[in-house]
GROMACS .gro file of C-alpha atoms in nm:
model
  263
    1UNK     CA    1   0.014  -0.031  -0.037
    2UNK     CA    2   0.311   0.305  -0.106
    3UNK     CA    3   0.214   0.574  -0.228
    4UNK     CA    4   0.430   0.871  -0.383
    5UNK     CA    5   0.213   1.173  -0.281
    6UNK     CA    6   0.487   1.389  -0.190
    7UNK     CA    7   0.493   1.530   0.154
    8UNK     CA    8   0.362   1.901   0.135
    9UNK     CA    9   0.525   2.257   0.288
   10UNK     CA   10   0.364   2.470   0.498
   11UNK     CA   11   0.547   2.676   0.503
   12UNK     CA   12   0.576   2.980   0.383
   13UNK     CA   13   0.192   2.929   0.194
   14UNK     CA   14   0.085   3.217  -0.080
   15UNK     CA   15  -0.232   3.424   0.088
   16UNK     CA   16  -0.423   3.601  -0.152
   17UNK     CA   17  -0.681   3.832  -0.146
   18UNK     CA   18  -1.094   3.615  -0.150
   19UNK     CA   19  -1.095   3.673  -0.585
   20UNK     CA   20  -0.755   3.571  -0.642
   21UNK     CA   21  -0.870   3.178  -0.431
   22UNK     CA   22  -1.202   3.216  -0.670
   23UNK     CA   23  -1.058   3.187  -1.020
   24UNK     CA   24  -0.781   2.965  -0.835
   25UNK     CA   25  -1.029   2.714  -0.643
   26UNK     CA   26  -1.296   2.707  -1.043
   27UNK     CA   27  -0.958   2.611  -1.195
   28UNK     CA   28  -0.919   2.369  -0.948
   29UNK     CA   29  -1.283   2.274  -1.011
   30UNK     CA   30  -1.284   2.199  -1.364
   31UNK     CA   31  -0.978   1.923  -1.274
   32UNK     CA   32  -1.144   1.817  -0.998
   33UNK     CA   33  -1.457   1.668  -1.231
   34UNK     CA   34  -1.202   1.581  -1.499
   35UNK     CA   35  -1.143   1.379  -1.207
   36UNK     CA   36  -1.494   1.208  -1.154
   37UNK     CA   37  -1.576   1.124  -1.467
   38UNK     CA   38  -1.237   0.977  -1.547
   39UNK     CA   39  -1.372   0.765  -1.223
   40UNK     CA   40  -1.707   0.743  -1.351
   41UNK     CA   41  -1.546   0.598  -1.675
   42UNK     CA   42  -1.294   0.362  -1.483
   43UNK     CA   43  -1.567   0.243  -1.283
   44UNK     CA   44  -1.810   0.107  -1.648
   45UNK     CA   45  -1.508  -0.015  -1.744
   46UNK     CA   46  -1.444  -0.230  -1.406
   47UNK     CA   47  -1.850  -0.346  -1.496
   48UNK     CA   48  -1.778  -0.483  -1.834
   49UNK     CA   49  -1.440  -0.651  -1.752
   50UNK     CA   50  -1.555  -1.063  -1.785
   51UNK     CA   51  -1.621  -1.322  -1.530
   52UNK     CA   52  -1.468  -1.595  -1.404
   53UNK     CA   53  -1.632  -1.882  -1.263
   54UNK     CA   54  -1.527  -2.053  -0.867
   55UNK     CA   55  -1.488  -2.419  -0.961
   56UNK     CA   56  -1.259  -2.428  -0.707
   57UNK     CA   57  -1.484  -2.594  -0.365
   58UNK     CA   58  -1.368  -2.330  -0.070
   59UNK     CA   59  -1.431  -2.448   0.255
   60UNK     CA   60  -1.430  -2.146   0.553
   61UNK     CA   61  -1.466  -2.174   0.957
   62UNK     CA   62  -1.756  -1.905   1.082
   63UNK     CA   63  -1.877  -1.913   1.419
   64UNK     CA   64  -2.124  -2.087   1.235
   65UNK     CA   65  -2.015  -2.401   1.122
   66UNK     CA   66  -1.779  -2.460   0.813
   67UNK     CA   67  -1.949  -2.305   0.521
   68UNK     CA   68  -1.818  -2.262   0.203
   69UNK     CA   69  -1.836  -1.969  -0.051
   70UNK     CA   70  -2.159  -1.931  -0.224
   71UNK     CA   71  -2.318  -1.913   0.089
   72UNK     CA   72  -2.137  -1.674   0.306
   73UNK     CA   73  -2.350  -1.369   0.076
   74UNK     CA   74  -2.620  -1.314   0.339
   75UNK     CA   75  -2.955  -1.337   0.118
   76UNK     CA   76  -2.692  -1.028  -0.147
   77UNK     CA   77  -2.594  -1.125  -0.520
   78UNK     CA   78  -2.285  -0.958  -0.424
   79UNK     CA   79  -1.976  -1.034  -0.185
   80UNK     CA   80  -1.759  -0.766  -0.179
   81UNK     CA   81  -1.352  -0.922   0.083
   82UNK     CA   82  -1.115  -0.799   0.202
   83UNK     CA   83  -0.879  -1.003   0.229
   84UNK     CA   84  -0.694  -0.912   0.577
   85UNK     CA   85  -0.300  -1.043   0.682
   86UNK     CA   86  -0.374  -1.181   0.900
   87UNK     CA   87  -0.162  -1.539   0.960
   88UNK     CA   88  -0.157  -1.868   1.187
   89UNK     CA   89   0.054  -1.810   1.514
   90UNK     CA   90   0.011  -1.415   1.459
   91UNK     CA   91  -0.050  -1.176   1.806
   92UNK     CA   92  -0.279  -0.962   1.656
   93UNK     CA   93  -0.380  -0.833   1.248
   94UNK     CA   94  -0.216  -0.658   1.007
   95UNK     CA   95  -0.228  -0.268   1.183
   96UNK     CA   96  -0.252  -0.123   0.785
   97UNK     CA   97  -0.506  -0.387   0.737
   98UNK     CA   98  -0.659  -0.308   1.078
   99UNK     CA   99  -0.720   0.052   0.929
  100UNK     CA  100  -0.894  -0.044   0.670
  101UNK     CA  101  -1.161  -0.287   0.863
  102UNK     CA  102  -1.241   0.044   1.056
  103UNK     CA  103  -1.409   0.186   0.763
  104UNK     CA  104  -1.608  -0.142   0.710
  105UNK     CA  105  -1.937  -0.106   0.981
  106UNK     CA  106  -2.032   0.247   0.933
  107UNK     CA  107  -2.122   0.125   0.489
  108UNK     CA  108  -2.211  -0.238   0.638
  109UNK     CA  109  -2.612  -0.185   0.654
  110UNK     CA  110  -2.624   0.077   0.330
  111UNK     CA  111  -2.421  -0.134   0.133
  112UNK     CA  112  -2.688  -0.373   0.169
  113UNK     CA  113  -2.925  -0.238   0.093
  114UNK     CA  114  -2.759  -0.205  -0.301
  115UNK     CA  115  -2.744  -0.577  -0.276
  116UNK     CA  116  -2.392  -0.635  -0.178
  117UNK     CA  117  -2.187  -0.850   0.108
  118UNK     CA  118  -1.924  -0.749   0.319
  119UNK     CA  119  -1.678  -1.069   0.485
  120UNK     CA  120  -1.355  -1.040   0.575
  121UNK     CA  121  -1.107  -1.351   0.525
  122UNK     CA  122  -0.827  -1.394   0.692
  123UNK     CA  123  -0.578  -1.729   0.728
  124UNK     CA  124  -0.576  -1.750   1.084
  125UNK     CA  125  -0.752  -2.025   1.291
  126UNK     CA  126  -1.061  -1.861   1.326
  127UNK     CA  127  -1.005  -1.845   1.779
  128UNK     CA  128  -0.719  -1.590   1.694
  129UNK     CA  129  -0.994  -1.397   1.499
  130UNK     CA  130  -1.246  -1.350   1.724
  131UNK     CA  131  -1.057  -1.336   2.014
  132UNK     CA  132  -0.891  -1.050   1.834
  133UNK     CA  133  -1.177  -0.891   1.619
  134UNK     CA  134  -1.347  -0.841   2.000
  135UNK     CA  135  -1.076  -0.642   2.044
  136UNK     CA  136  -1.137  -0.385   1.811
  137UNK     CA  137  -1.487  -0.414   1.853
  138UNK     CA  138  -1.565  -0.521   1.525
  139UNK     CA  139  -1.890  -0.580   1.389
  140UNK     CA  140  -1.804  -0.699   1.059
  141UNK     CA  141  -1.871  -1.098   0.924
  142UNK     CA  142  -1.466  -1.260   0.927
  143UNK     CA  143  -1.396  -1.624   0.816
  144UNK     CA  144  -1.141  -1.781   0.838
  145UNK     CA  145  -0.957  -1.999   0.574
  146UNK     CA  146  -0.728  -2.166   0.703
  147UNK     CA  147  -0.601  -2.472   0.540
  148UNK     CA  148  -0.783  -2.409   0.174
  149UNK     CA  149  -0.584  -2.226  -0.077
  150UNK     CA  150  -0.831  -1.953  -0.105
  151UNK     CA  151  -0.596  -1.681  -0.005
  152UNK     CA  152  -0.327  -1.790  -0.271
  153UNK     CA  153  -0.536  -1.891  -0.603
  154UNK     CA  154  -0.707  -1.494  -0.551
  155UNK     CA  155  -0.305  -1.345  -0.482
  156UNK     CA  156  -0.340  -1.257  -0.177
  157UNK     CA  157  -0.035  -1.523   0.025
  158UNK     CA  158   0.262  -1.682  -0.153
  159UNK     CA  159   0.441  -2.066  -0.050
  160UNK     CA  160   0.764  -2.043   0.080
  161UNK     CA  161   0.957  -2.169  -0.284
  162UNK     CA  162   0.771  -1.839  -0.314
  163UNK     CA  163   0.951  -1.631  -0.160
  164UNK     CA  164   1.276  -1.726  -0.175
  165UNK     CA  165   1.278  -1.705  -0.522
  166UNK     CA  166   1.314  -1.368  -0.429
  167UNK     CA  167   0.948  -1.190  -0.652
  168UNK     CA  168   0.607  -1.333  -0.535
  169UNK     CA  169   0.312  -1.239  -0.845
  170UNK     CA  170   0.165  -0.965  -0.617
  171UNK     CA  171  -0.064  -0.693  -0.819
  172UNK     CA  172  -0.057  -0.874  -1.151
  173UNK     CA  173   0.329  -0.872  -1.166
  174UNK     CA  174   0.605  -1.058  -0.967
  175UNK     CA  175   0.831  -0.760  -0.715
  176UNK     CA  176   0.973  -0.865  -0.454
  177UNK     CA  177   0.755  -0.827  -0.141
  178UNK     CA  178   0.803  -0.894   0.296
  179UNK     CA  179   0.620  -1.087   0.392
  180UNK     CA  180   0.392  -1.405   0.348
  181UNK     CA  181   0.108  -1.197   0.357
  182UNK     CA  182  -0.054  -0.870   0.176
  183UNK     CA  183  -0.382  -0.716   0.124
  184UNK     CA  184  -0.585  -0.743  -0.158
  185UNK     CA  185  -1.030  -0.626  -0.213
  186UNK     CA  186  -1.210  -0.891  -0.419
  187UNK     CA  187  -1.576  -0.902  -0.544
  188UNK     CA  188  -1.753  -1.208  -0.639
  189UNK     CA  189  -2.129  -1.270  -0.788
  190UNK     CA  190  -2.348  -1.510  -0.702
  191UNK     CA  191  -2.584  -1.619  -0.971
  192UNK     CA  192  -3.024  -1.738  -0.888
  193UNK     CA  193  -2.876  -2.099  -0.975
  194UNK     CA  194  -2.604  -2.043  -0.702
  195UNK     CA  195  -2.322  -2.054  -0.908
  196UNK     CA  196  -2.023  -1.811  -0.806
  197UNK     CA  197  -1.819  -1.613  -0.949
  198UNK     CA  198  -1.507  -1.387  -0.968
  199UNK     CA  199  -1.514  -1.033  -1.170
  200UNK     CA  200  -1.268  -0.743  -0.965
  201UNK     CA  201  -1.007  -0.843  -0.690
  202UNK     CA  202  -0.697  -0.546  -0.624
  203UNK     CA  203  -0.403  -0.453  -0.469
  204UNK     CA  204  -0.140  -0.255  -0.364
  205UNK     CA  205  -0.264   0.127  -0.370
  206UNK     CA  206  -0.644   0.007  -0.508
  207UNK     CA  207  -0.721  -0.133  -0.135
  208UNK     CA  208  -0.746   0.281  -0.087
  209UNK     CA  209  -1.150   0.231  -0.172
  210UNK     CA  210  -1.167   0.108   0.124
  211UNK     CA  211  -0.991   0.395   0.389
  212UNK     CA  212  -1.183   0.664   0.390
  213UNK     CA  213  -1.003   0.887   0.626
  214UNK     CA  214  -0.792   0.880   0.272
  215UNK     CA  215  -0.974   1.108   0.146
  216UNK     CA  216  -1.100   1.354   0.353
  217UNK     CA  217  -0.660   1.340   0.465
  218UNK     CA  218  -0.672   1.479   0.084
  219UNK     CA  219  -0.916   1.752   0.163
  220UNK     CA  220  -0.676   1.915   0.363
  221UNK     CA  221  -0.393   2.148   0.412
  222UNK     CA  222  -0.087   1.847   0.566
  223UNK     CA  223  -0.260   1.566   0.373
  224UNK     CA  224  -0.153   1.239   0.435
  225UNK     CA  225   0.139   1.399   0.542
  226UNK     CA  226   0.366   1.035   0.508
  227UNK     CA  227   0.710   1.006   0.434
  228UNK     CA  228   0.708   0.949   0.023
  229UNK     CA  229   1.096   0.754   0.122
  230UNK     CA  230   0.912   0.553   0.383
  231UNK     CA  231   0.735   0.397   0.498
  232UNK     CA  232   0.335   0.608   0.431
  233UNK     CA  233   0.215   0.446   0.724
  234UNK     CA  234   0.421   0.415   1.003
  235UNK     CA  235   0.251   0.664   1.111
  236UNK     CA  236  -0.124   0.402   1.146
  237UNK     CA  237  -0.185   0.194   1.473
  238UNK     CA  238  -0.439  -0.015   1.593
  239UNK     CA  239  -0.686   0.289   1.680
  240UNK     CA  240  -0.714   0.078   2.022
  241UNK     CA  241  -0.301   0.169   2.023
  242UNK     CA  242  -0.330   0.530   1.940
  243UNK     CA  243  -0.115   0.762   2.156
  244UNK     CA  244  -0.267   1.079   2.316
  245UNK     CA  245  -0.351   1.315   2.010
  246UNK     CA  246   0.020   1.431   1.961
  247UNK     CA  247   0.044   1.840   2.013
  248UNK     CA  248   0.116   2.057   1.667
  249UNK     CA  249   0.488   1.954   1.568
  250UNK     CA  250   0.471   1.635   1.659
  251UNK     CA  251   0.492   1.302   1.478
  252UNK     CA  252   0.343   0.961   1.583
  253UNK     CA  253   0.638   0.783   1.668
  254UNK     CA  254   0.747   0.486   1.369
  255UNK     CA  255   0.653   0.181   1.411
  256UNK     CA  256   0.653  -0.193   1.210
  257UNK     CA  257   0.530  -0.214   0.868
  258UNK     CA  258   0.281  -0.552   0.818
  259UNK     CA  259   0.353  -0.489   0.438
  260UNK     CA  260   0.491  -0.236   0.157
  261UNK     CA  261   0.423  -0.296  -0.214
  262UNK     CA  262   0.419  -0.108  -0.529
  263UNK     CA  263   0.059   0.143  -0.600
   0.00000   0.00000   0.00000
């Protein structure tokens, strides 16, 4: 989830009369409208992608017992899966994936109105997942793919042999990756016959679509205020591990990264 956004400077920033500001704002508004139109166009092209039938009988551990992928749509035709980095034996889930997941619970009832179910999937055993979920206070559905090929098949878990080769197939390109787990989002469709199709997956900076905090930070003078030459998400913590809000000019101490990937 790397980023190349430059760190902004607020010192010596231009200050102008209101009429000059409005002129500059209108020029930027035209560019923003171009981006909106391009985003709508790309969304249409995304929906037009061909689908792949899911043939493998993936089974997940859930609080209700073993469930197949087709049984996780909660009565909807569409399913969005967050591939959450949480491997067997980890003390806790990835902090950056937790940052993503913090945005889910508020969206769930609204997405359900558009025939979309949300699901979080990790390789950790279900008991480890449930303990961490309780700690974080989340309500969204989270299941375990432990013992199945699901994570590997959808490009977010890598074998020891793949890691030893110096490059893994992540985000549709072979590249180095520091962990055997990676973040991602996958979308599935279930038809009236109960058949399941894979329609879309995104990785790297594509997962920022779930990070509603980032668009808000992009509106303000300091922006994301991340170091583009190091781990940009070093400031992120599990939401129950942040220190008191820092004073102006004080930075949050860096924490170990759980993932760094190309755009």
